[in-house]
Short mmCIF file of C-alpha atoms and ligand atoms in Angstrom, two decimals:
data_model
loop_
_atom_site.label_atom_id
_atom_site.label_comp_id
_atom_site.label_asym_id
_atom_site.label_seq_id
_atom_site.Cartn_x
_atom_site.Cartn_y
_atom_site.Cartn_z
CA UNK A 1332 109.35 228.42 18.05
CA UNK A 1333 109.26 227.81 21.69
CA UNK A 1334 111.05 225.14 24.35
CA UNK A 1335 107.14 224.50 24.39
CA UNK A 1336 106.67 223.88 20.71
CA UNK A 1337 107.11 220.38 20.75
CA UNK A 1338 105.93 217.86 23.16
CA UNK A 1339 108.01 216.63 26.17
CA UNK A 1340 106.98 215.45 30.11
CA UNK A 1341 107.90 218.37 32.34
CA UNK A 1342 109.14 218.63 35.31
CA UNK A 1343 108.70 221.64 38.17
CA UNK A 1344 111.54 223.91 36.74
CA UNK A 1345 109.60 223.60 32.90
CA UNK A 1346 106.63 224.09 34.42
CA UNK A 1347 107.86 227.11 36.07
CA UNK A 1348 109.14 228.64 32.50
CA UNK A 1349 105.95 227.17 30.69
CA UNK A 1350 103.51 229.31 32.82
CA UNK A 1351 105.76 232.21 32.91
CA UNK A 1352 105.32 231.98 28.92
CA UNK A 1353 101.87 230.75 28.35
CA UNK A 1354 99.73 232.73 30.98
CA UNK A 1355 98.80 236.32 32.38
CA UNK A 1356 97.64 234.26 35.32
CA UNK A 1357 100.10 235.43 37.56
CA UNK A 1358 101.39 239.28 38.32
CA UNK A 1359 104.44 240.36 36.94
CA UNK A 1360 106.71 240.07 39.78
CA UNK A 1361 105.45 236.79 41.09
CA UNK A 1362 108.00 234.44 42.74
CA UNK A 1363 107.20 231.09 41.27
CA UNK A 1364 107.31 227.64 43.26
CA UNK A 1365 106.13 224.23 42.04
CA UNK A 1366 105.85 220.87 42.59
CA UNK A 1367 104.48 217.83 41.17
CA UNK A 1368 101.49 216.93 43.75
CA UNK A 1369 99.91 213.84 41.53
CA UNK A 1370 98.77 211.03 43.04
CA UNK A 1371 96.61 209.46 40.26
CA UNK A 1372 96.69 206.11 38.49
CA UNK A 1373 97.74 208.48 35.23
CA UNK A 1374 98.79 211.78 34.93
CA UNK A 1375 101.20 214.48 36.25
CA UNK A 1376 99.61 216.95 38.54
CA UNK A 1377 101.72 220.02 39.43
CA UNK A 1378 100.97 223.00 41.61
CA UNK A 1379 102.37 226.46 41.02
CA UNK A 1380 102.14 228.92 43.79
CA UNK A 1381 103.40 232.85 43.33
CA UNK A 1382 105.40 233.03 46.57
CA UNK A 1383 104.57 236.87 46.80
CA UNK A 1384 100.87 237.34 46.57
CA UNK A 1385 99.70 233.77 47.25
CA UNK A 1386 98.22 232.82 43.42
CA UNK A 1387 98.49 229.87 42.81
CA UNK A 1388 96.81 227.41 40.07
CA UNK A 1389 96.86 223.72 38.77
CA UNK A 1390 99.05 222.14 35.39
CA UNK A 1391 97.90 218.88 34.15
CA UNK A 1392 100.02 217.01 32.32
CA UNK A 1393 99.23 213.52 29.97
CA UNK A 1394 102.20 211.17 29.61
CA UNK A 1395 102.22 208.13 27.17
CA UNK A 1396 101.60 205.68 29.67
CA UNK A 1397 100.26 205.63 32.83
CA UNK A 1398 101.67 206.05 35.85
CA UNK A 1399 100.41 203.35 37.49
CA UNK A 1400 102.49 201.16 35.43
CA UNK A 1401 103.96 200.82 31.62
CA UNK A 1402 101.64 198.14 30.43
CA UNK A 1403 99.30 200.89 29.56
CA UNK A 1404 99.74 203.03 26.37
CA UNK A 1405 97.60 205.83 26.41
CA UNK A 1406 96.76 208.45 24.04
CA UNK A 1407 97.73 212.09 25.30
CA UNK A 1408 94.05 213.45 23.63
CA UNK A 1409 92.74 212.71 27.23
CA UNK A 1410 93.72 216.40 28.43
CA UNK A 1411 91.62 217.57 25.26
CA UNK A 1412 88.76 215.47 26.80
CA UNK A 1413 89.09 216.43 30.46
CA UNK A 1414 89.28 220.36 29.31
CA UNK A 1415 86.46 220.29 27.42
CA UNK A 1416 83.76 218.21 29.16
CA UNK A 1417 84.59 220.66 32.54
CA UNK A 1418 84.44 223.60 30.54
CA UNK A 1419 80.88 221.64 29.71
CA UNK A 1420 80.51 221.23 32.74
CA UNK A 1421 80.77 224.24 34.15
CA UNK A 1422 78.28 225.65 32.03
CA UNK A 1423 75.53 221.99 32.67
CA UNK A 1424 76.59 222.06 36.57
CA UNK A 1425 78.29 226.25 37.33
CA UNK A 1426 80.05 225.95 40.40
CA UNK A 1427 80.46 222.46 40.47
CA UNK A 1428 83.87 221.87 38.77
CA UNK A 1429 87.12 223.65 38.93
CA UNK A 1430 87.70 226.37 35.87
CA UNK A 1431 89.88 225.97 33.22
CA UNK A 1432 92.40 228.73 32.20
CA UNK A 1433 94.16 226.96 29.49
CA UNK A 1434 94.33 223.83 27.16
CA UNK A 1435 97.42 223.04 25.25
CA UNK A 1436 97.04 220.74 22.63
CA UNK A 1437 100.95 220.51 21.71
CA UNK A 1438 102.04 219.84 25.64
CA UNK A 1439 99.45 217.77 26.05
CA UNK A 1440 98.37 219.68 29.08
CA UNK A 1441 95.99 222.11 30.90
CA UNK A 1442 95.95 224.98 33.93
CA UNK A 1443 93.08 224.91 36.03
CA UNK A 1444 92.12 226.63 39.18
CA UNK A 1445 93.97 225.20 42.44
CA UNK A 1446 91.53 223.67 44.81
CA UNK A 1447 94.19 223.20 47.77
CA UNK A 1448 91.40 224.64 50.29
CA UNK A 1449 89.74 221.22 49.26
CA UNK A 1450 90.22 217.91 50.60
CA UNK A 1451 89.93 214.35 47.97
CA UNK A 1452 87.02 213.40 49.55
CA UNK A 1453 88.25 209.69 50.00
CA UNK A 1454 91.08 211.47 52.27
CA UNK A 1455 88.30 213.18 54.15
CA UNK A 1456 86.20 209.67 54.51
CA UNK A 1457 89.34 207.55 55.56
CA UNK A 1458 89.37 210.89 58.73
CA UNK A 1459 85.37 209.59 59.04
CA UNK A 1460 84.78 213.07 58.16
CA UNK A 1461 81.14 213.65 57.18
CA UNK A 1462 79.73 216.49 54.39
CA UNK A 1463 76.11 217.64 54.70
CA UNK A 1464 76.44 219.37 51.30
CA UNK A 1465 77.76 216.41 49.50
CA UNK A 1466 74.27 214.52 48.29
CA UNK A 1467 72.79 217.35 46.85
CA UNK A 1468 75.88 218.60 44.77
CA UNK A 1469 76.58 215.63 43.72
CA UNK A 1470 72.76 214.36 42.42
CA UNK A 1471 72.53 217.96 41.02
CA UNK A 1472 75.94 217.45 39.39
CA UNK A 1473 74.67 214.01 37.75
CA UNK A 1474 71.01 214.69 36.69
CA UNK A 1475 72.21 217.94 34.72
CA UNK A 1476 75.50 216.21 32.99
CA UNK A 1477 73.60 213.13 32.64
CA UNK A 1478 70.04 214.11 31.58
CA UNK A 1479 71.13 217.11 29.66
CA UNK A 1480 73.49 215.58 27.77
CA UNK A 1481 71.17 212.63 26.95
CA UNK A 1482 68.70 211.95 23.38
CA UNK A 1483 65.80 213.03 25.88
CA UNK A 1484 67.00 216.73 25.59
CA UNK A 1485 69.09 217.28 22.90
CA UNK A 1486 69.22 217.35 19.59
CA UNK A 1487 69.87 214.09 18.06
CA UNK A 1488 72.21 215.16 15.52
CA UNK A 1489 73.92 217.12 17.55
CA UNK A 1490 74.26 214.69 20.40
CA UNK A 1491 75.74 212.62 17.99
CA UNK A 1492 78.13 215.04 16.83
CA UNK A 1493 79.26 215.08 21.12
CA UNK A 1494 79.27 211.08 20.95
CA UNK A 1495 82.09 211.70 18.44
CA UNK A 1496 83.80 214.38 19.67
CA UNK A 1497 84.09 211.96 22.89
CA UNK A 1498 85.04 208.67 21.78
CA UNK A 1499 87.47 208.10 24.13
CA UNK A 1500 89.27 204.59 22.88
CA UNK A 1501 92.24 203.71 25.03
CA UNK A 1502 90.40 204.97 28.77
CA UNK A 1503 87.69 202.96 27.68
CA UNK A 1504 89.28 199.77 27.14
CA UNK A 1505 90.79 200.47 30.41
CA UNK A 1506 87.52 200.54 32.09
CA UNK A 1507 86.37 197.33 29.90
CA UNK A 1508 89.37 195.15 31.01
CA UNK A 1509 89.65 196.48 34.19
CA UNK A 1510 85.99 196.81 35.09
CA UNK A 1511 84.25 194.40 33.61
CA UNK A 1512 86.76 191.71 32.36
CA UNK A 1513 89.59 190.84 34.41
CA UNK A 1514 88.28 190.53 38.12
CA UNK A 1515 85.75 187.40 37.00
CA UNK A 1516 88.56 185.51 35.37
CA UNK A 1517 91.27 183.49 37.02
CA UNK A 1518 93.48 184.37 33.51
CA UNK A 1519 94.90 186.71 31.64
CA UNK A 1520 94.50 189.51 34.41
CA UNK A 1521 96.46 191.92 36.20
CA UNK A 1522 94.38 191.09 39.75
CA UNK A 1523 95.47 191.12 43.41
CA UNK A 1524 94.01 189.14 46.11
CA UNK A 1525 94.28 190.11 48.95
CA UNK A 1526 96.62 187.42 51.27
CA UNK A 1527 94.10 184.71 53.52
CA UNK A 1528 91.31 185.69 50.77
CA UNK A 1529 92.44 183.93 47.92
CA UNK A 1530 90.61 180.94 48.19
CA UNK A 1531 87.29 182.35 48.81
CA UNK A 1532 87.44 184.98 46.17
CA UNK A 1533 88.24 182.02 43.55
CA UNK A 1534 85.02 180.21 44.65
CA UNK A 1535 82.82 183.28 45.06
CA UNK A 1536 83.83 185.66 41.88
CA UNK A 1537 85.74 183.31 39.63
CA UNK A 1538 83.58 180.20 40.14
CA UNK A 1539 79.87 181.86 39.73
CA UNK A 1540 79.07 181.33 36.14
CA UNK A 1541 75.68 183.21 36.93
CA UNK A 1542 77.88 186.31 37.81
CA UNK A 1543 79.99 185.92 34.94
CA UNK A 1544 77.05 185.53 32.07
CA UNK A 1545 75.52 189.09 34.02
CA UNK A 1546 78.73 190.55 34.11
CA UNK A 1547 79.45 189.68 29.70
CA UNK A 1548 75.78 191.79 29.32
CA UNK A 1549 76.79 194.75 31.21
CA UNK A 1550 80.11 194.70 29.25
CA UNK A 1551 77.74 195.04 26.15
CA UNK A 1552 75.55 197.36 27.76
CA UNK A 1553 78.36 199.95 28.73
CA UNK A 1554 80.28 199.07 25.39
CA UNK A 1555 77.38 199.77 23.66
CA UNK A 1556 75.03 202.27 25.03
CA UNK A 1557 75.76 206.14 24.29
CA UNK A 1558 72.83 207.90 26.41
CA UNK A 1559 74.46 209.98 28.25
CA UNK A 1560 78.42 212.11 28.59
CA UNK A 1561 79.64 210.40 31.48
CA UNK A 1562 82.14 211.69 33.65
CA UNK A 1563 83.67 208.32 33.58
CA UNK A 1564 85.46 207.66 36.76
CA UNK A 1565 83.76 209.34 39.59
CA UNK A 1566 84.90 208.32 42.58
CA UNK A 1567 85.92 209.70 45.65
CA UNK A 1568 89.06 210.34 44.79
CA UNK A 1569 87.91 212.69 41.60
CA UNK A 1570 86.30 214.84 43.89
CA UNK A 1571 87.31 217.93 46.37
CA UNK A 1572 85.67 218.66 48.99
CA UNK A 1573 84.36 220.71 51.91
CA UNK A 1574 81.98 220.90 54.48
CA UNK A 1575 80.22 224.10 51.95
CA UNK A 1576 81.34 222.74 48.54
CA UNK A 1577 81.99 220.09 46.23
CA UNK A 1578 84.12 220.37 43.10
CA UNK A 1579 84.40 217.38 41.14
CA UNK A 1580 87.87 216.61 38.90
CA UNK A 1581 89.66 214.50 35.99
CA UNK A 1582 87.14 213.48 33.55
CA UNK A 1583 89.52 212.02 31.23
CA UNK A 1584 87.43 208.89 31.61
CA UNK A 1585 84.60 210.76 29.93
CA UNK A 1586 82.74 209.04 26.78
CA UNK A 1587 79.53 208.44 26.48
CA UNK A 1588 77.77 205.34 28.07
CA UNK A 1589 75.50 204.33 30.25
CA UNK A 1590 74.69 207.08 32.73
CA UNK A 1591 74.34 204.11 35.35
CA UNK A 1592 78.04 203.93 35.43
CA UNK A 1593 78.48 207.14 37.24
CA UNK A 1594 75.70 206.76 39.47
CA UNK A 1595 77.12 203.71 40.49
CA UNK A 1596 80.92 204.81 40.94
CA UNK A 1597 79.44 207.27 43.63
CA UNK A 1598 77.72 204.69 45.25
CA UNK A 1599 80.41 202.36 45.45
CA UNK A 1600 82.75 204.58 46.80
CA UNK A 1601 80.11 205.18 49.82
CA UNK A 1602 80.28 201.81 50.40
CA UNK A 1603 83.70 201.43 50.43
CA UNK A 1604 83.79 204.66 53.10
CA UNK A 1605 80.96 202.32 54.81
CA UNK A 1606 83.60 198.85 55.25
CA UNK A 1607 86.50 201.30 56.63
CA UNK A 1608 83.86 203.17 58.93
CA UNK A 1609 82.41 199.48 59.94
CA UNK A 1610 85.76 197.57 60.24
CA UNK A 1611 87.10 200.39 62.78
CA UNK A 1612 83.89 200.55 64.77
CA UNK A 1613 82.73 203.74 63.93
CA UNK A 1614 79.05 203.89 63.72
CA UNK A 1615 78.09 207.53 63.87
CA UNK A 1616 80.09 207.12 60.56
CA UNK A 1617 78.22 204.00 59.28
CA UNK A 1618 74.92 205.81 59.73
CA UNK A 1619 75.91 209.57 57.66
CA UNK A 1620 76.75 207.03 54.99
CA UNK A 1621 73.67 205.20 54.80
CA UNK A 1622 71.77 208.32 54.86
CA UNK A 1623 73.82 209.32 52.64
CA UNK A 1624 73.53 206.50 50.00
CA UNK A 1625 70.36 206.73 50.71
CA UNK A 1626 70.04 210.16 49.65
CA UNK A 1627 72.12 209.64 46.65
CA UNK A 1628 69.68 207.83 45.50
CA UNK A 1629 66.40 209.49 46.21
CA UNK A 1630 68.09 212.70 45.61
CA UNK A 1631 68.66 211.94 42.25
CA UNK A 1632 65.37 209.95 40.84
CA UNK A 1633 63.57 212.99 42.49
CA UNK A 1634 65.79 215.71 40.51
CA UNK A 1635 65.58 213.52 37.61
CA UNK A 1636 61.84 213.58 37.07
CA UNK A 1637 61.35 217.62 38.02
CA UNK A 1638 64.61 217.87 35.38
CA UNK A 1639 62.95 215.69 32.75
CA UNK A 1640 59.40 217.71 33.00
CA UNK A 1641 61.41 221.07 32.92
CA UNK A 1642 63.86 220.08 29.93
CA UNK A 1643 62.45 217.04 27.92
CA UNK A 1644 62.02 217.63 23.66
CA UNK A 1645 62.04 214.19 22.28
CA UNK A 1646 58.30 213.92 21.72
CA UNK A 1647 58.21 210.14 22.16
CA UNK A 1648 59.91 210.17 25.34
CA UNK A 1649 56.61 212.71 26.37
CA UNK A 1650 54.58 209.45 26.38
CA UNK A 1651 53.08 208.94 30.03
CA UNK A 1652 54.77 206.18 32.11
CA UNK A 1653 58.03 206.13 29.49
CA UNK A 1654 60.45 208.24 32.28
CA UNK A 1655 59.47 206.29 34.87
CA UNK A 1656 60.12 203.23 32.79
CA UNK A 1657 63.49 204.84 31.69
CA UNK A 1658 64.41 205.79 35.32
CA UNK A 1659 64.02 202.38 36.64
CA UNK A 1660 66.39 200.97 34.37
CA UNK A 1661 68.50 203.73 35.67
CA UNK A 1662 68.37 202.47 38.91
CA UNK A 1663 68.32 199.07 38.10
CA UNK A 1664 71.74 199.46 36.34
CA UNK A 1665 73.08 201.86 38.90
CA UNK A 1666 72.81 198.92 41.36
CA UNK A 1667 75.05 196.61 39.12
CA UNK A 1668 77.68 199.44 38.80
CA UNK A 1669 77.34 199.61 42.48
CA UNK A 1670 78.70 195.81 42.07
CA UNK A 1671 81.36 195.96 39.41
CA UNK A 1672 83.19 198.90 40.93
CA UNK A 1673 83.05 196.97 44.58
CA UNK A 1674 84.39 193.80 42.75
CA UNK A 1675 86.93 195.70 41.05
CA UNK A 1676 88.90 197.19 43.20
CA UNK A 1677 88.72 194.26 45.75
CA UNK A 1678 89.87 192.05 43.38
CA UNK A 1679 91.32 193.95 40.45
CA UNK A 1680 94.53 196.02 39.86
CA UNK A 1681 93.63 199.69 40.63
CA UNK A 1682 92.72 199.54 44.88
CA UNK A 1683 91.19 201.84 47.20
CA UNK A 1684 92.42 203.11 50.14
CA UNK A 1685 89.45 202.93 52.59
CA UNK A 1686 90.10 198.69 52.18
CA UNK A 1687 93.91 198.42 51.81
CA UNK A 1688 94.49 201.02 54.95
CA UNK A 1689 92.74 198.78 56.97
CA UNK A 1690 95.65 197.33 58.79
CA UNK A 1691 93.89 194.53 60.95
CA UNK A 1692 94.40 191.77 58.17
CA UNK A 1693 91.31 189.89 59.86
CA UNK A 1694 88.98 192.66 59.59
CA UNK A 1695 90.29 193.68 55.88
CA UNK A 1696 89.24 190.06 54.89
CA UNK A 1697 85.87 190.73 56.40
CA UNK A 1698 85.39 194.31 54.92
CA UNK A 1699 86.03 192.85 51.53
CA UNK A 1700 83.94 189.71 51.49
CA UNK A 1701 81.60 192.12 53.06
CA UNK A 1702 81.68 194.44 49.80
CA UNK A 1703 82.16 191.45 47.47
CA UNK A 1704 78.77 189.46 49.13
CA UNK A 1705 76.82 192.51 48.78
CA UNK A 1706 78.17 193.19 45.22
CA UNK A 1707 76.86 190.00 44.02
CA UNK A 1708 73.19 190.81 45.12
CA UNK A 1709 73.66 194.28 43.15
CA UNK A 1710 74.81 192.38 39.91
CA UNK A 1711 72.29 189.59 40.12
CA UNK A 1712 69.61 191.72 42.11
CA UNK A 1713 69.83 194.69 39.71
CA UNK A 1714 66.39 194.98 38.73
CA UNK A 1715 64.70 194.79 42.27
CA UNK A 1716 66.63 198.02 44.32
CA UNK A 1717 64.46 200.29 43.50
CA UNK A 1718 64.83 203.01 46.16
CA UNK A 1719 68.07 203.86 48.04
CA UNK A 1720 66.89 202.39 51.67
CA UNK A 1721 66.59 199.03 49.13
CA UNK A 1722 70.55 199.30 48.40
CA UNK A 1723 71.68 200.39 51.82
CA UNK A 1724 69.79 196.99 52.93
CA UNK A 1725 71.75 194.78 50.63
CA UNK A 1726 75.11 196.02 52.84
CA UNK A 1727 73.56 195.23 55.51
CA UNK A 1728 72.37 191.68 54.56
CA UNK A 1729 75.99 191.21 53.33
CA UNK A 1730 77.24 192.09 57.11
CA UNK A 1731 74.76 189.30 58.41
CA UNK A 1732 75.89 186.57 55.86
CA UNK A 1733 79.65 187.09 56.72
CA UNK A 1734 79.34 187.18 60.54
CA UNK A 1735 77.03 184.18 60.56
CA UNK A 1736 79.00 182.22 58.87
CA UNK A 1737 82.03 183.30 60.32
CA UNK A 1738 80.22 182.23 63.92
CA UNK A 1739 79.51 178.46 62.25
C1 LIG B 3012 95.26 202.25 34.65
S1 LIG B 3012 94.18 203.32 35.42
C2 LIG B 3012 93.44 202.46 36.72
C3 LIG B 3012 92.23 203.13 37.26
O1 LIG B 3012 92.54 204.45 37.66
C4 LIG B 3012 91.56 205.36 37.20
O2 LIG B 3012 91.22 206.28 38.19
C5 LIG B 3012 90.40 204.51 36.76
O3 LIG B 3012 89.52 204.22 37.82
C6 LIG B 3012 91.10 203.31 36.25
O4 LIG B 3012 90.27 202.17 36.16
MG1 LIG B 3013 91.54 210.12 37.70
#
């Protein structure tokens, strides 16, 4: 029996003793600092750093709740999922995630390799940084986790055995109120509108019953449709970055949905870069993250079918025209992701930083209705984007409505 042999939250001095007794990470006479670096909607995040040599790696730690507030009760088996699905990972996607050294099932926690040379990326896009590597890692990252994990390549009774292993209860109902309930519905939420945008996010969200009816079948659809081990929450700010590599963090989100829904996240978060990038003028900006998007997209439907020739076994999916058939759904779906995560964190609890740190309040009310105009056309539109260039135009559209009738 340990200090460490029954569950408690830690703080820096714990953490200190709980490496010191759980790992050969660091050398014998290392000189131990941490501190609790965390900023996450969830969990603890602490860095330990040997003073002496310069080691230094990454505990993880899963409270009952989450940080972001009390409401939510939260089962502590998320470290279990984040472990294993990057140790997955890892071996799906090498290079692309950060290693794990250790996964402790009684703390409720994990050490992982420190990626302080790395920036979150949505820290790098609020600088209007740009990252020629990002598009490819990222589409690479996707079509293997994605595809590979998917009824098209494995085993069927072993994918189901992973569909179990990864049902993921409490994060999903997260991402089902939070998602794909609460920002349509002028009750029972936990929304924010922004001040001066009230009125016309009542009328445009709330009041759209079209939106609402396509919004209740993608609830189904992502509720409902195990194709794929999703990361779960990939956006910006679960990834690290630099201008040579991209490492993408906390899957605790992960389950196994729709692979639309992290296709989507990725492309929302672009967009979001886009409105900070457009409400401060910046254009060289705007344009890396067009191409980008637009890369994202073509990127991955091109991996996608050389992957699928390389690694498909299902013998029905073999028939001719069924992966481009499947594909297009992919995209199709992809576009109202795109939609729900720009509604959501406009008008929903959990924000993002690229709109709230836009201090202007006149041109934060434009970004949004900006986001929120072209999110519509992704829900409703869905099954028309077909290519990347197609999704980058609906932005742009969006920008047209908003100005012209802010002109009349
Ligand atoms: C209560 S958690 C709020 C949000 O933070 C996470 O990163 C997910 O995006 C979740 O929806
Ligand atoms: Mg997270």
């Amino acid at each position: 029996m340990t200090r460490f042999s029954a569950y408690f939250l830690m703080n820096p001095a714990d953490v200190i003793d709980y490496v010191k007794e759980k790992l050969t990470f660091f050398k014998s006479d290392a000189e131990l600092s941490c501190e609790e670096i965390g900023d996450g909607n969830l969990n603890y995040v602490f860095r330990v750093v040997d003073e002496k040599h310069g080691d230094s790696l990454i505990i993880k730690q899963a409270g009952h709740t989450a940080r972001i507030s009390d409401e939510f009760k939260l089962s502590t088996d998320r470290i279990r999922i984040e472990s294993n699905v990057l140790q997955l990972e890892d071996k799906l996607s090498p290079g692309l995630v950060p290693m794990v050294y250790l996964f402790d099932d009684v703390m409720s926690c994990c050490a992982m390799e420190d990626l302080s040379d790395y920036t979150i990326m949505r820290t790098a896009l609020l600088n209007h940084e740009t990252f020629p590597r990002f598009a490819d890692d990222i589409t690479t990252f996707m079509v293997n986790n994605l595809l590979l994990t998917s009824d098209v390549v494995m085993e069927h009774k072993e994918k189901k055995r992973l569909v179990q292993q990864y049902i993921n209860t409490e994060l999903c109902e997260i991402t089902e109120d939070l998602v794909y309930t609460e920002p349509f519905y002028d009750h029972n939420n936990r929304n924010e509108l922004t001040s001066g945008n009230e009125e016309w996010i009542k009328s445009t969200i709330y009041g759209d019953h079209e939106l609402k009816l396509e919004t209740a079948k993608l609830k189904f659809s992502f509720m409902n449709h195990a194709q794929s081990l999703l990361h779960g929450d990939l956006h910006t700010g679960s990834i690290f970055i630099k201008k040579e590599s991209t490492k993408v963090i906390d899957p605790e989100f992960a389950f196994y949905g729709p692979m639309s829904y992290d296709i989507g996240n990725v492309v929302a978060n672009l967009f979001f870069a886009w409105a900070n990038g457009h409400a401060h003028g910046n254009q060289d900006f705007t344009d890396w993250i067009e191409n980008t998007i637009e890369d994202v997209i073509g990127l991955f439907q091109e991996k996608f079918l050389y992957k699928w020739e390389q690694e498909v076994t299902e013998l029905t999916a073999k028939q001719a025209g069924f992966k481009e058939w499947y594909l297009k759904e992919v995209v199709a779906d992809t576009s109202a992701v795109t939609g729900l995560e720009l509604i959501r964190r406009i008008v929903g609890l959990a924000k993002v930083k690229d709109i709230t740190s836009i201090a202007d309040s006149e041109k934060r009310i434009e970004a949004e209705r900006i986001c929120l105009t072209a999110a519509i056309s992704f829900i409703k539109q869905r099954s028309q984007l077909l290519t990347g260039q197609d999704f980058v135009a609906v932005i742009k559209e969006a920008d047209n409505m908003i100005k012209s009738r802010k002109v009349m």
